[in-house]
mmCIF file with all atom_site columns, C-alpha atoms in Angstrom:
data_model
loop_
_atom_site.group_PDB
_atom_site.id
_atom_site.type_symbol
_atom_site.label_atom_id
_atom_site.label_alt_id
_atom_site.label_comp_id
_atom_site.label_asym_id
_atom_site.label_entity_id
_atom_site.label_seq_id
_atom_site.pdbx_PDB_ins_code
_atom_site.Cartn_x
_atom_site.Cartn_y
_atom_site.Cartn_z
_atom_site.occupancy
_atom_site.B_iso_or_equiv
_atom_site.pdbx_formal_charge
_atom_site.auth_seq_id
_atom_site.auth_comp_id
_atom_site.auth_asym_id
_atom_site.auth_atom_id
_atom_site.pdbx_PDB_model_num
ATOM 1   C CA . MET L 1 1   ? -2.778 29.092 -1.435  1.00 75.00 ? 25  MET L CA 1
ATOM 2   C CA . GLU L 1 2   ? -5.571 31.023 -3.216  1.00 78.00 ? 26  GLU L CA 1
ATOM 3   C CA . LEU L 1 3   ? -4.077 34.575 -2.561  1.00 80.00 ? 27  LEU L CA 1
ATOM 4   C CA . ILE L 1 4   ? -0.371 32.942 -3.983  1.00 79.00 ? 28  ILE L CA 1
ATOM 5   C CA . VAL L 1 5   ? -2.248 31.407 -7.289  1.00 80.00 ? 29  VAL L CA 1
ATOM 6   C CA . HIS L 1 6   ? -4.380 34.608 -7.564  1.00 83.00 ? 30  HIS L CA 1
ATOM 7   C CA . TYR L 1 7   ? -0.729 36.634 -7.091  1.00 85.00 ? 31  TYR L CA 1
ATOM 8   C CA . GLY L 1 8   ? 0.860  34.003 -9.506  1.00 86.00 ? 32  GLY L CA 1
ATOM 9   C CA . PRO L 1 9   ? 1.288  35.358 -12.690 1.00 90.00 ? 33  PRO L CA 1
ATOM 10  C CA . ALA L 1 10  ? 2.974  39.009 -11.346 1.00 90.00 ? 34  ALA L CA 1
ATOM 11  C CA . LEU L 1 11  ? 5.113  36.469 -9.015  1.00 91.00 ? 35  LEU L CA 1
ATOM 12  C CA . LEU L 1 12  ? 6.394  34.469 -12.096 1.00 92.00 ? 36  LEU L CA 1
ATOM 13  C CA . ARG L 1 13  ? 6.942  37.789 -13.508 1.00 93.00 ? 37  ARG L CA 1
ATOM 14  C CA . GLY L 1 14  ? 8.804  38.453 -11.229 1.00 93.00 ? 38  GLY L CA 1
ATOM 15  C CA . PHE L 1 15  ? 11.185 35.539 -11.147 1.00 94.00 ? 39  PHE L CA 1
ATOM 16  C CA . GLY L 1 16  ? 11.617 35.980 -14.429 1.00 95.00 ? 40  GLY L CA 1
ATOM 17  C CA . MET L 1 17  ? 13.028 38.976 -13.907 1.00 95.00 ? 41  MET L CA 1
ATOM 18  C CA . THR L 1 18  ? 15.122 37.915 -10.869 1.00 95.00 ? 42  THR L CA 1
ATOM 19  C CA . VAL L 1 19  ? 16.490 35.180 -12.649 1.00 95.00 ? 43  VAL L CA 1
ATOM 20  C CA . LEU L 1 20  ? 17.854 37.750 -15.881 1.00 96.00 ? 44  LEU L CA 1
ATOM 21  C CA . CYS L 1 21  ? 18.930 39.772 -13.938 1.00 96.00 ? 45  CYS L CA 1
ATOM 22  C CA . TRP L 1 22  ? 20.989 36.936 -11.838 1.00 96.00 ? 46  TRP L CA 1
ATOM 23  C CA . LEU L 1 23  ? 22.286 35.560 -15.234 1.00 96.00 ? 47  LEU L CA 1
ATOM 24  C CA . VAL L 1 24  ? 23.147 38.383 -17.454 1.00 96.00 ? 48  VAL L CA 1
ATOM 25  C CA . GLY L 1 25  ? 24.758 40.486 -14.356 1.00 95.00 ? 49  GLY L CA 1
ATOM 26  C CA . THR L 1 26  ? 26.588 37.277 -12.606 1.00 96.00 ? 50  THR L CA 1
ATOM 27  C CA . ALA L 1 27  ? 28.126 36.456 -16.588 1.00 96.00 ? 51  ALA L CA 1
ATOM 28  C CA . CYS L 1 28  ? 28.957 40.648 -17.320 1.00 97.00 ? 52  CYS L CA 1
ATOM 29  C CA . SER L 1 29  ? 30.716 39.802 -13.965 1.00 97.00 ? 53  SER L CA 1
ATOM 30  C CA . VAL L 1 30  ? 32.508 37.058 -14.054 1.00 96.00 ? 54  VAL L CA 1
ATOM 31  C CA . VAL L 1 31  ? 33.602 38.708 -17.389 1.00 96.00 ? 55  VAL L CA 1
ATOM 32  C CA . LEU L 1 32  ? 34.861 41.667 -15.598 1.00 97.00 ? 56  LEU L CA 1
ATOM 33  C CA . GLY L 1 33  ? 36.521 39.526 -12.946 1.00 96.00 ? 57  GLY L CA 1
ATOM 34  C CA . LEU L 1 34  ? 38.442 37.544 -15.481 1.00 95.00 ? 58  LEU L CA 1
ATOM 35  C CA . VAL L 1 35  ? 39.754 40.627 -17.317 1.00 95.00 ? 59  VAL L CA 1
ATOM 36  C CA . ILE L 1 36  ? 40.932 42.842 -13.884 1.00 96.00 ? 60  ILE L CA 1
ATOM 37  C CA . ALA L 1 37  ? 42.390 40.171 -12.701 1.00 95.00 ? 61  ALA L CA 1
ATOM 38  C CA . LEU L 1 38  ? 44.488 39.036 -15.704 1.00 94.00 ? 62  LEU L CA 1
ATOM 39  C CA . ALA L 1 39  ? 44.596 43.097 -16.193 1.00 95.00 ? 63  ALA L CA 1
ATOM 40  C CA . GLN L 1 40  ? 46.406 42.628 -12.399 1.00 93.00 ? 64  GLN L CA 1
ATOM 41  C CA . ARG L 1 41  ? 48.949 39.678 -13.422 1.00 91.00 ? 65  ARG L CA 1
ATOM 42  C CA . TYR L 1 42  ? 49.619 41.084 -16.204 1.00 90.00 ? 66  TYR L CA 1
ATOM 43  C CA . GLY L 1 43  ? 49.587 44.552 -16.661 1.00 91.00 ? 67  GLY L CA 1
ATOM 44  C CA . PRO L 1 44  ? 51.642 48.261 -15.999 1.00 93.00 ? 68  PRO L CA 1
ATOM 45  C CA . ALA L 1 45  ? 52.450 48.777 -12.115 1.00 92.00 ? 69  ALA L CA 1
ATOM 46  C CA . PRO L 1 46  ? 50.367 51.761 -12.570 1.00 93.00 ? 70  PRO L CA 1
ATOM 47  C CA . LEU L 1 47  ? 47.177 50.439 -13.579 1.00 94.00 ? 71  LEU L CA 1
ATOM 48  C CA . ARG L 1 48  ? 47.160 47.097 -11.233 1.00 94.00 ? 72  ARG L CA 1
ATOM 49  C CA . TRP L 1 49  ? 47.256 49.573 -8.702  1.00 96.00 ? 73  TRP L CA 1
ATOM 50  C CA . LEU L 1 50  ? 44.063 51.311 -9.659  1.00 96.00 ? 74  LEU L CA 1
ATOM 51  C CA . LEU L 1 51  ? 42.677 48.144 -9.645  1.00 96.00 ? 75  LEU L CA 1
ATOM 52  C CA . VAL L 1 52  ? 43.482 47.346 -6.478  1.00 94.00 ? 76  VAL L CA 1
ATOM 53  C CA . GLY L 1 53  ? 41.938 50.771 -5.388  1.00 96.00 ? 77  GLY L CA 1
ATOM 54  C CA . TYR L 1 54  ? 38.683 49.762 -7.305  1.00 96.00 ? 78  TYR L CA 1
ATOM 55  C CA . ILE L 1 55  ? 38.311 45.976 -6.167  1.00 96.00 ? 79  ILE L CA 1
ATOM 56  C CA . GLU L 1 56  ? 39.404 47.497 -2.168  1.00 96.00 ? 80  GLU L CA 1
ATOM 57  C CA . ALA L 1 57  ? 36.710 50.916 -3.514  1.00 95.00 ? 81  ALA L CA 1
ATOM 58  C CA . ILE L 1 58  ? 33.557 48.395 -4.208  1.00 96.00 ? 82  ILE L CA 1
ATOM 59  C CA . ARG L 1 59  ? 34.255 45.647 -1.507  1.00 95.00 ? 83  ARG L CA 1
ATOM 60  C CA . GLY L 1 60  ? 33.836 48.424 1.044   1.00 95.00 ? 84  GLY L CA 1
ATOM 61  C CA . THR L 1 61  ? 30.782 49.227 0.122   1.00 95.00 ? 85  THR L CA 1
ATOM 62  C CA . PRO L 1 62  ? 27.238 48.349 0.318   1.00 95.00 ? 86  PRO L CA 1
ATOM 63  C CA . PHE L 1 63  ? 25.758 47.081 -2.802  1.00 95.00 ? 87  PHE L CA 1
ATOM 64  C CA . LEU L 1 64  ? 22.796 49.227 -1.638  1.00 94.00 ? 88  LEU L CA 1
ATOM 65  C CA . VAL L 1 65  ? 24.841 52.211 -1.459  1.00 95.00 ? 89  VAL L CA 1
ATOM 66  C CA . GLN L 1 66  ? 26.617 52.188 -4.897  1.00 95.00 ? 90  GLN L CA 1
ATOM 67  C CA . LEU L 1 67  ? 23.406 50.376 -6.414  1.00 95.00 ? 91  LEU L CA 1
ATOM 68  C CA . TYR L 1 68  ? 21.593 54.285 -5.668  1.00 94.00 ? 92  TYR L CA 1
ATOM 69  C CA . VAL L 1 69  ? 25.174 56.428 -6.168  1.00 93.00 ? 93  VAL L CA 1
ATOM 70  C CA . LEU L 1 70  ? 24.548 54.964 -9.812  1.00 93.00 ? 94  LEU L CA 1
ATOM 71  C CA . TYR L 1 71  ? 20.887 55.434 -10.043 1.00 94.00 ? 95  TYR L CA 1
ATOM 72  C CA . TYR L 1 72  ? 19.912 58.256 -8.563  1.00 92.00 ? 96  TYR L CA 1
ATOM 73  C CA . GLY L 1 73  ? 22.900 60.059 -8.375  1.00 92.00 ? 97  GLY L CA 1
ATOM 74  C CA . GLY L 1 74  ? 24.337 59.688 -12.042 1.00 89.00 ? 98  GLY L CA 1
ATOM 75  C CA . PRO L 1 75  ? 21.889 62.124 -13.361 1.00 89.00 ? 99  PRO L CA 1
ATOM 76  C CA . ALA L 1 76  ? 24.383 64.482 -10.955 1.00 87.00 ? 100 ALA L CA 1
ATOM 77  C CA . LEU L 1 77  ? 26.775 62.921 -14.239 1.00 84.00 ? 101 LEU L CA 1
ATOM 78  C CA . GLY L 1 78  ? 25.162 63.897 -16.613 1.00 86.00 ? 102 GLY L CA 1
ATOM 79  C CA . LEU L 1 79  ? 24.247 59.658 -16.181 1.00 88.00 ? 103 LEU L CA 1
ATOM 80  C CA . ARG L 1 80  ? 20.388 58.655 -16.784 1.00 90.00 ? 104 ARG L CA 1
ATOM 81  C CA . LEU L 1 81  ? 19.845 55.427 -16.692 1.00 91.00 ? 105 LEU L CA 1
ATOM 82  C CA . ASP L 1 82  ? 16.788 53.090 -16.976 1.00 93.00 ? 106 ASP L CA 1
ATOM 83  C CA . ALA L 1 83  ? 16.335 50.920 -13.382 1.00 93.00 ? 107 ALA L CA 1
ATOM 84  C CA . LEU L 1 84  ? 16.164 47.763 -14.727 1.00 94.00 ? 108 LEU L CA 1
ATOM 85  C CA . PRO L 1 85  ? 19.883 49.185 -16.873 1.00 95.00 ? 109 PRO L CA 1
ATOM 86  C CA . ALA L 1 86  ? 21.123 50.525 -14.134 1.00 94.00 ? 110 ALA L CA 1
ATOM 87  C CA . GLY L 1 87  ? 20.259 47.774 -12.140 1.00 95.00 ? 111 GLY L CA 1
ATOM 88  C CA . LEU L 1 88  ? 22.128 45.260 -14.531 1.00 96.00 ? 112 LEU L CA 1
ATOM 89  C CA . ILE L 1 89  ? 25.507 47.510 -14.189 1.00 96.00 ? 113 ILE L CA 1
ATOM 90  C CA . GLY L 1 90  ? 25.030 47.909 -10.463 1.00 95.00 ? 114 GLY L CA 1
ATOM 91  C CA . LEU L 1 91  ? 25.049 44.028 -10.637 1.00 96.00 ? 115 LEU L CA 1
ATOM 92  C CA . SER L 1 92  ? 27.591 43.861 -12.733 1.00 96.00 ? 116 SER L CA 1
ATOM 93  C CA . ILE L 1 93  ? 29.712 46.050 -10.905 1.00 96.00 ? 117 ILE L CA 1
ATOM 94  C CA . TYR L 1 94  ? 28.851 44.598 -7.470  1.00 97.00 ? 118 TYR L CA 1
ATOM 95  C CA . GLY L 1 95  ? 30.170 41.079 -8.361  1.00 96.00 ? 119 GLY L CA 1
ATOM 96  C CA . SER L 1 96  ? 33.238 41.984 -10.252 1.00 96.00 ? 120 SER L CA 1
ATOM 97  C CA . PRO L 1 97  ? 35.302 42.770 -7.583  1.00 97.00 ? 121 PRO L CA 1
ATOM 98  C CA . TYR L 1 98  ? 35.146 39.143 -6.139  1.00 96.00 ? 122 TYR L CA 1
ATOM 99  C CA . PHE L 1 99  ? 34.649 37.105 -9.459  1.00 97.00 ? 123 PHE L CA 1
ATOM 100 C CA . ALA L 1 100 ? 38.640 39.315 -9.933  1.00 96.00 ? 124 ALA L CA 1
ATOM 101 C CA . GLU L 1 101 ? 40.021 37.726 -6.363  1.00 95.00 ? 125 GLU L CA 1
ATOM 102 C CA . ILE L 1 102 ? 38.778 33.985 -7.179  1.00 95.00 ? 126 ILE L CA 1
ATOM 103 C CA . PHE L 1 103 ? 40.261 34.127 -10.652 1.00 95.00 ? 127 PHE L CA 1
ATOM 104 C CA . ARG L 1 104 ? 43.732 35.857 -8.658  1.00 93.00 ? 128 ARG L CA 1
ATOM 105 C CA . SER L 1 105 ? 43.120 32.871 -6.528  1.00 92.00 ? 129 SER L CA 1
ATOM 106 C CA . GLY L 1 106 ? 42.715 30.445 -8.557  1.00 91.00 ? 130 GLY L CA 1
ATOM 107 C CA . PHE L 1 107 ? 46.198 31.722 -10.850 1.00 91.00 ? 131 PHE L CA 1
ATOM 108 C CA . ASN L 1 108 ? 48.294 31.768 -8.030  1.00 89.00 ? 132 ASN L CA 1
ATOM 109 C CA . GLY L 1 109 ? 47.539 28.476 -7.042  1.00 87.00 ? 133 GLY L CA 1
ATOM 110 C CA . VAL L 1 110 ? 48.501 26.769 -10.949 1.00 87.00 ? 134 VAL L CA 1
ATOM 111 C CA . ALA L 1 111 ? 52.235 25.738 -10.449 1.00 84.00 ? 135 ALA L CA 1
ATOM 112 C CA . LEU L 1 112 ? 55.185 27.893 -11.511 1.00 85.00 ? 136 LEU L CA 1
ATOM 113 C CA . GLY L 1 113 ? 56.588 25.243 -13.485 1.00 87.00 ? 137 GLY L CA 1
ATOM 114 C CA . GLN L 1 114 ? 54.050 24.825 -15.661 1.00 85.00 ? 138 GLN L CA 1
ATOM 115 C CA . ILE L 1 115 ? 54.342 28.472 -16.934 1.00 87.00 ? 139 ILE L CA 1
ATOM 116 C CA . GLU L 1 116 ? 58.355 27.881 -17.539 1.00 88.00 ? 140 GLU L CA 1
ATOM 117 C CA . ALA L 1 117 ? 58.054 24.983 -19.218 1.00 88.00 ? 141 ALA L CA 1
ATOM 118 C CA . ALA L 1 118 ? 55.282 26.432 -21.536 1.00 87.00 ? 142 ALA L CA 1
ATOM 119 C CA . ARG L 1 119 ? 57.305 29.100 -21.581 1.00 87.00 ? 143 ARG L CA 1
ATOM 120 C CA . THR L 1 120 ? 61.099 26.763 -22.669 1.00 88.00 ? 144 THR L CA 1
ATOM 121 C CA . ILE L 1 121 ? 59.277 25.949 -25.720 1.00 88.00 ? 145 ILE L CA 1
ATOM 122 C CA . GLY L 1 122 ? 57.883 28.996 -26.992 1.00 86.00 ? 146 GLY L CA 1
ATOM 123 C CA . MET L 1 123 ? 53.995 29.561 -25.810 1.00 88.00 ? 147 MET L CA 1
ATOM 124 C CA . SER L 1 124 ? 52.497 32.829 -25.539 1.00 86.00 ? 148 SER L CA 1
ATOM 125 C CA . GLU L 1 125 ? 51.210 34.634 -22.939 1.00 85.00 ? 149 GLU L CA 1
ATOM 126 C CA . PHE L 1 126 ? 48.584 34.094 -24.839 1.00 87.00 ? 150 PHE L CA 1
ATOM 127 C CA . ALA L 1 127 ? 48.959 30.578 -25.418 1.00 89.00 ? 151 ALA L CA 1
ATOM 128 C CA . ILE L 1 128 ? 49.632 30.056 -21.899 1.00 89.00 ? 152 ILE L CA 1
ATOM 129 C CA . VAL L 1 129 ? 46.451 31.832 -20.638 1.00 89.00 ? 153 VAL L CA 1
ATOM 130 C CA . ARG L 1 130 ? 43.921 29.530 -22.193 1.00 87.00 ? 154 ARG L CA 1
ATOM 131 C CA . ARG L 1 131 ? 44.913 26.711 -21.880 1.00 85.00 ? 155 ARG L CA 1
ATOM 132 C CA . ILE L 1 132 ? 47.503 26.206 -19.150 1.00 86.00 ? 156 ILE L CA 1
ATOM 133 C CA . LEU L 1 133 ? 46.716 28.667 -16.635 1.00 88.00 ? 157 LEU L CA 1
ATOM 134 C CA . LEU L 1 134 ? 42.771 28.893 -17.305 1.00 88.00 ? 158 LEU L CA 1
ATOM 135 C CA . PRO L 1 135 ? 41.711 25.299 -17.512 1.00 84.00 ? 159 PRO L CA 1
ATOM 136 C CA . LEU L 1 136 ? 44.068 24.066 -14.486 1.00 85.00 ? 160 LEU L CA 1
ATOM 137 C CA . ALA L 1 137 ? 43.134 27.640 -11.900 1.00 87.00 ? 161 ALA L CA 1
ATOM 138 C CA . MET L 1 138 ? 39.093 26.730 -12.844 1.00 85.00 ? 162 MET L CA 1
ATOM 139 C CA . VAL L 1 139 ? 39.167 22.906 -11.242 1.00 83.00 ? 163 VAL L CA 1
ATOM 140 C CA . SER L 1 140 ? 40.118 25.484 -8.352  1.00 83.00 ? 164 SER L CA 1
ATOM 141 C CA . ALA L 1 141 ? 37.955 28.375 -8.357  1.00 89.00 ? 165 ALA L CA 1
ATOM 142 C CA . LEU L 1 142 ? 34.993 26.662 -9.946  1.00 89.00 ? 166 LEU L CA 1
ATOM 143 C CA . PRO L 1 143 ? 33.098 26.324 -6.726  1.00 90.00 ? 167 PRO L CA 1
ATOM 144 C CA . ALA L 1 144 ? 33.975 29.672 -4.906  1.00 93.00 ? 168 ALA L CA 1
ATOM 145 C CA . LEU L 1 145 ? 32.438 30.968 -8.858  1.00 93.00 ? 169 LEU L CA 1
ATOM 146 C CA . VAL L 1 146 ? 29.547 28.537 -7.715  1.00 92.00 ? 170 VAL L CA 1
ATOM 147 C CA . ASN L 1 147 ? 29.405 29.893 -5.068  1.00 94.00 ? 171 ASN L CA 1
ATOM 148 C CA . PHE L 1 148 ? 29.939 33.306 -4.644  1.00 95.00 ? 172 PHE L CA 1
ATOM 149 C CA . ALA L 1 149 ? 27.182 33.511 -8.874  1.00 94.00 ? 173 ALA L CA 1
ATOM 150 C CA . ILE L 1 150 ? 24.676 32.126 -5.683  1.00 94.00 ? 174 ILE L CA 1
ATOM 151 C CA . ILE L 1 151 ? 25.141 34.763 -3.330  1.00 94.00 ? 175 ILE L CA 1
ATOM 152 C CA . LEU L 1 152 ? 24.128 37.316 -6.517  1.00 94.00 ? 176 LEU L CA 1
ATOM 153 C CA . THR L 1 153 ? 20.643 36.025 -6.590  1.00 94.00 ? 177 THR L CA 1
ATOM 154 C CA . LYS L 1 154 ? 20.293 36.611 -2.888  1.00 92.00 ? 178 LYS L CA 1
ATOM 155 C CA . GLU L 1 155 ? 22.048 40.285 -3.661  1.00 94.00 ? 179 GLU L CA 1
ATOM 156 C CA . THR L 1 156 ? 19.566 40.794 -6.221  1.00 94.00 ? 180 THR L CA 1
ATOM 157 C CA . VAL L 1 157 ? 16.580 41.216 -4.458  1.00 93.00 ? 181 VAL L CA 1
ATOM 158 C CA . VAL L 1 158 ? 17.803 45.345 -3.743  1.00 94.00 ? 182 VAL L CA 1
ATOM 159 C CA . LEU L 1 159 ? 16.643 46.214 -6.395  1.00 95.00 ? 183 LEU L CA 1
ATOM 160 C CA . SER L 1 160 ? 13.495 46.634 -6.195  1.00 93.00 ? 184 SER L CA 1
ATOM 161 C CA . THR L 1 161 ? 14.318 49.179 -3.723  1.00 92.00 ? 185 THR L CA 1
ATOM 162 C CA . ILE L 1 162 ? 14.923 51.153 -7.598  1.00 93.00 ? 186 ILE L CA 1
ATOM 163 C CA . THR L 1 163 ? 12.180 50.033 -8.945  1.00 89.00 ? 187 THR L CA 1
ATOM 164 C CA . VAL L 1 164 ? 12.754 47.436 -11.463 1.00 93.00 ? 188 VAL L CA 1
ATOM 165 C CA . PRO L 1 165 ? 9.778  44.902 -11.122 1.00 90.00 ? 189 PRO L CA 1
ATOM 166 C CA . GLU L 1 166 ? 11.776 41.656 -10.209 1.00 92.00 ? 190 GLU L CA 1
ATOM 167 C CA . LEU L 1 167 ? 10.043 38.869 -7.119  1.00 91.00 ? 191 LEU L CA 1
ATOM 168 C CA . ARG L 1 168 ? 10.642 41.433 -4.674  1.00 92.00 ? 192 ARG L CA 1
ATOM 169 C CA . TYR L 1 169 ? 9.804  44.179 -6.351  1.00 91.00 ? 193 TYR L CA 1
ATOM 170 C CA . GLN L 1 170 ? 6.061  41.700 -6.583  1.00 91.00 ? 194 GLN L CA 1
ATOM 171 C CA . VAL L 1 171 ? 5.918  40.984 -3.050  1.00 92.00 ? 195 VAL L CA 1
ATOM 172 C CA . ASP L 1 172 ? 5.623  43.756 -1.531  1.00 91.00 ? 196 ASP L CA 1
ATOM 173 C CA . ARG L 1 173 ? 3.182  45.095 -4.386  1.00 89.00 ? 197 ARG L CA 1
ATOM 174 C CA . MET L 1 174 ? 1.205  41.141 -2.928  1.00 89.00 ? 198 MET L CA 1
ATOM 175 C CA . ILE L 1 175 ? 2.203  43.127 0.748   1.00 90.00 ? 199 ILE L CA 1
ATOM 176 C CA . THR L 1 176 ? 0.817  46.581 -0.273  1.00 90.00 ? 200 THR L CA 1
ATOM 177 C CA . GLU L 1 177 ? -2.409 45.110 -1.312  1.00 88.00 ? 201 GLU L CA 1
ATOM 178 C CA . THR L 1 178 ? -3.483 42.162 1.007   1.00 88.00 ? 202 THR L CA 1
ATOM 179 C CA . PHE L 1 179 ? -0.840 42.801 4.152   1.00 88.00 ? 203 PHE L CA 1
ATOM 180 C CA . ARG L 1 180 ? -0.787 39.270 3.727   1.00 87.00 ? 204 ARG L CA 1
ATOM 181 C CA . TYR L 1 181 ? 3.076  39.143 4.724   1.00 88.00 ? 205 TYR L CA 1
ATOM 182 C CA . PHE L 1 182 ? 3.632  35.635 5.589   1.00 89.00 ? 206 PHE L CA 1
ATOM 183 C CA . GLU L 1 183 ? 2.500  33.772 2.672   1.00 87.00 ? 207 GLU L CA 1
ATOM 184 C CA . ALA L 1 184 ? 3.815  36.474 0.545   1.00 89.00 ? 208 ALA L CA 1
ATOM 185 C CA . THR L 1 185 ? 7.810  36.405 2.288   1.00 90.00 ? 209 THR L CA 1
ATOM 186 C CA . LEU L 1 186 ? 6.870  32.066 2.383   1.00 90.00 ? 210 LEU L CA 1
ATOM 187 C CA . ALA L 1 187 ? 6.541  32.367 -1.981  1.00 90.00 ? 211 ALA L CA 1
ATOM 188 C CA . LEU L 1 188 ? 9.706  34.855 -1.912  1.00 91.00 ? 212 LEU L CA 1
ATOM 189 C CA . ALA L 1 189 ? 11.402 32.822 0.614   1.00 93.00 ? 213 ALA L CA 1
ATOM 190 C CA . LEU L 1 190 ? 10.389 29.118 -1.571  1.00 92.00 ? 214 LEU L CA 1
ATOM 191 C CA . PHE L 1 191 ? 11.065 31.203 -5.013  1.00 93.00 ? 215 PHE L CA 1
ATOM 192 C CA . PHE L 1 192 ? 14.588 31.695 -4.086  1.00 94.00 ? 216 PHE L CA 1
ATOM 193 C CA . TRP L 1 193 ? 15.533 28.701 -2.280  1.00 95.00 ? 217 TRP L CA 1
ATOM 194 C CA . GLY L 1 194 ? 14.534 26.384 -5.712  1.00 94.00 ? 218 GLY L CA 1
ATOM 195 C CA . LEU L 1 195 ? 16.759 29.610 -7.547  1.00 94.00 ? 219 LEU L CA 1
ATOM 196 C CA . VAL L 1 196 ? 19.834 28.229 -5.416  1.00 94.00 ? 220 VAL L CA 1
ATOM 197 C CA . GLU L 1 197 ? 19.288 24.549 -5.490  1.00 94.00 ? 221 GLU L CA 1
ATOM 198 C CA . LEU L 1 198 ? 19.529 24.517 -8.681  1.00 93.00 ? 222 LEU L CA 1
ATOM 199 C CA . VAL L 1 199 ? 22.541 26.377 -9.528  1.00 92.00 ? 223 VAL L CA 1
ATOM 200 C CA . SER L 1 200 ? 24.433 24.657 -6.175  1.00 92.00 ? 224 SER L CA 1
ATOM 201 C CA . ARG L 1 201 ? 22.451 21.388 -7.890  1.00 92.00 ? 225 ARG L CA 1
ATOM 202 C CA . LEU L 1 202 ? 24.399 22.556 -11.880 1.00 91.00 ? 226 LEU L CA 1
ATOM 203 C CA . GLY L 1 203 ? 27.555 24.309 -10.409 1.00 87.00 ? 227 GLY L CA 1
ATOM 204 C CA . ARG L 1 204 ? 28.267 20.419 -8.673  1.00 87.00 ? 228 ARG L CA 1
ATOM 205 C CA . TRP L 1 205 ? 27.495 19.035 -11.811 1.00 88.00 ? 229 TRP L CA 1
ATOM 206 C CA . LEU L 1 206 ? 30.119 21.567 -13.822 1.00 85.00 ? 230 LEU L CA 1
ATOM 207 C CA . GLU L 1 207 ? 33.079 20.726 -10.498 1.00 81.00 ? 231 GLU L CA 1
ATOM 208 C CA . GLY L 1 208 ? 31.895 16.879 -12.335 1.00 80.00 ? 232 GLY L CA 1
ATOM 209 C CA . ARG L 1 209 ? 32.624 17.801 -16.011 1.00 79.00 ? 233 ARG L CA 1
ATOM 210 C CA . VAL L 1 210 ? 36.034 19.976 -15.134 1.00 74.00 ? 234 VAL L CA 1
ATOM 211 C CA . THR L 1 211 ? 37.332 18.068 -13.102 1.00 70.00 ? 235 THR L CA 1
ATOM 212 C CA . HIS L 1 212 ? 36.951 14.356 -15.358 1.00 68.00 ? 236 HIS L CA 1
ATOM 213 C CA . TYR L 1 213 ? 38.099 16.929 -18.298 1.00 66.00 ? 237 TYR L CA 1
ATOM 214 C CA . MET L 1 214 ? 41.181 17.257 -16.029 1.00 64.00 ? 238 MET L CA 1
ATOM 215 C CA . ILE L 1 215 ? 41.989 13.870 -15.604 1.00 63.00 ? 239 ILE L CA 1
ATOM 216 C CA . GLU L 1 216 ? 41.276 12.740 -19.238 1.00 65.00 ? 240 GLU L CA 1
ATOM 217 C CA . ARG L 1 217 ? 43.664 15.344 -20.627 1.00 62.00 ? 241 ARG L CA 1
ATOM 218 C CA . ARG L 1 218 ? 46.516 13.546 -17.742 1.00 59.00 ? 242 ARG L CA 1
#
């Protein structure tokens, strides 16, 4: 405990950076994934083919490789990023295809009859997406969205490889200075366990709210 208390401020700073990276990366990847899913549904055929290639390329390569290409390979293409922006962009890109597929499956689960009925009464496509497609898709897609958001919390440890000062980076520094592997990795595990528990409880609360909202609409 003395060791944990001594390194407590550094661990808390690292945990704060981890939460920041996760929040920004998850929010950006959710938005990008939604845009990709909508473009796949309503975009022209060439754009849909390009997006399928993008999804397959990102899902088919490890996050660590993508991060190295962005951070270390970027300067060869004239793209020079500091560690934190590169980490946030990398996390957003990595998560977007997974969220896109979750949204796409949610959209496919919406009954076609409801969309056709909306078109029959003259609703625009934008209104259909906003008032029918998205709300109904969220009911079935929310558990999967929360589940992958939890996965992204643990992917943030990869950011330490490009010197983003998140929790894993601080734990590695603690190990280097003390050679106390057990205490350091235990602290890392406990911090992430707490974050995952918080996200999962928030997800269950959101599921209840969405279900209650849909029942009231009926």
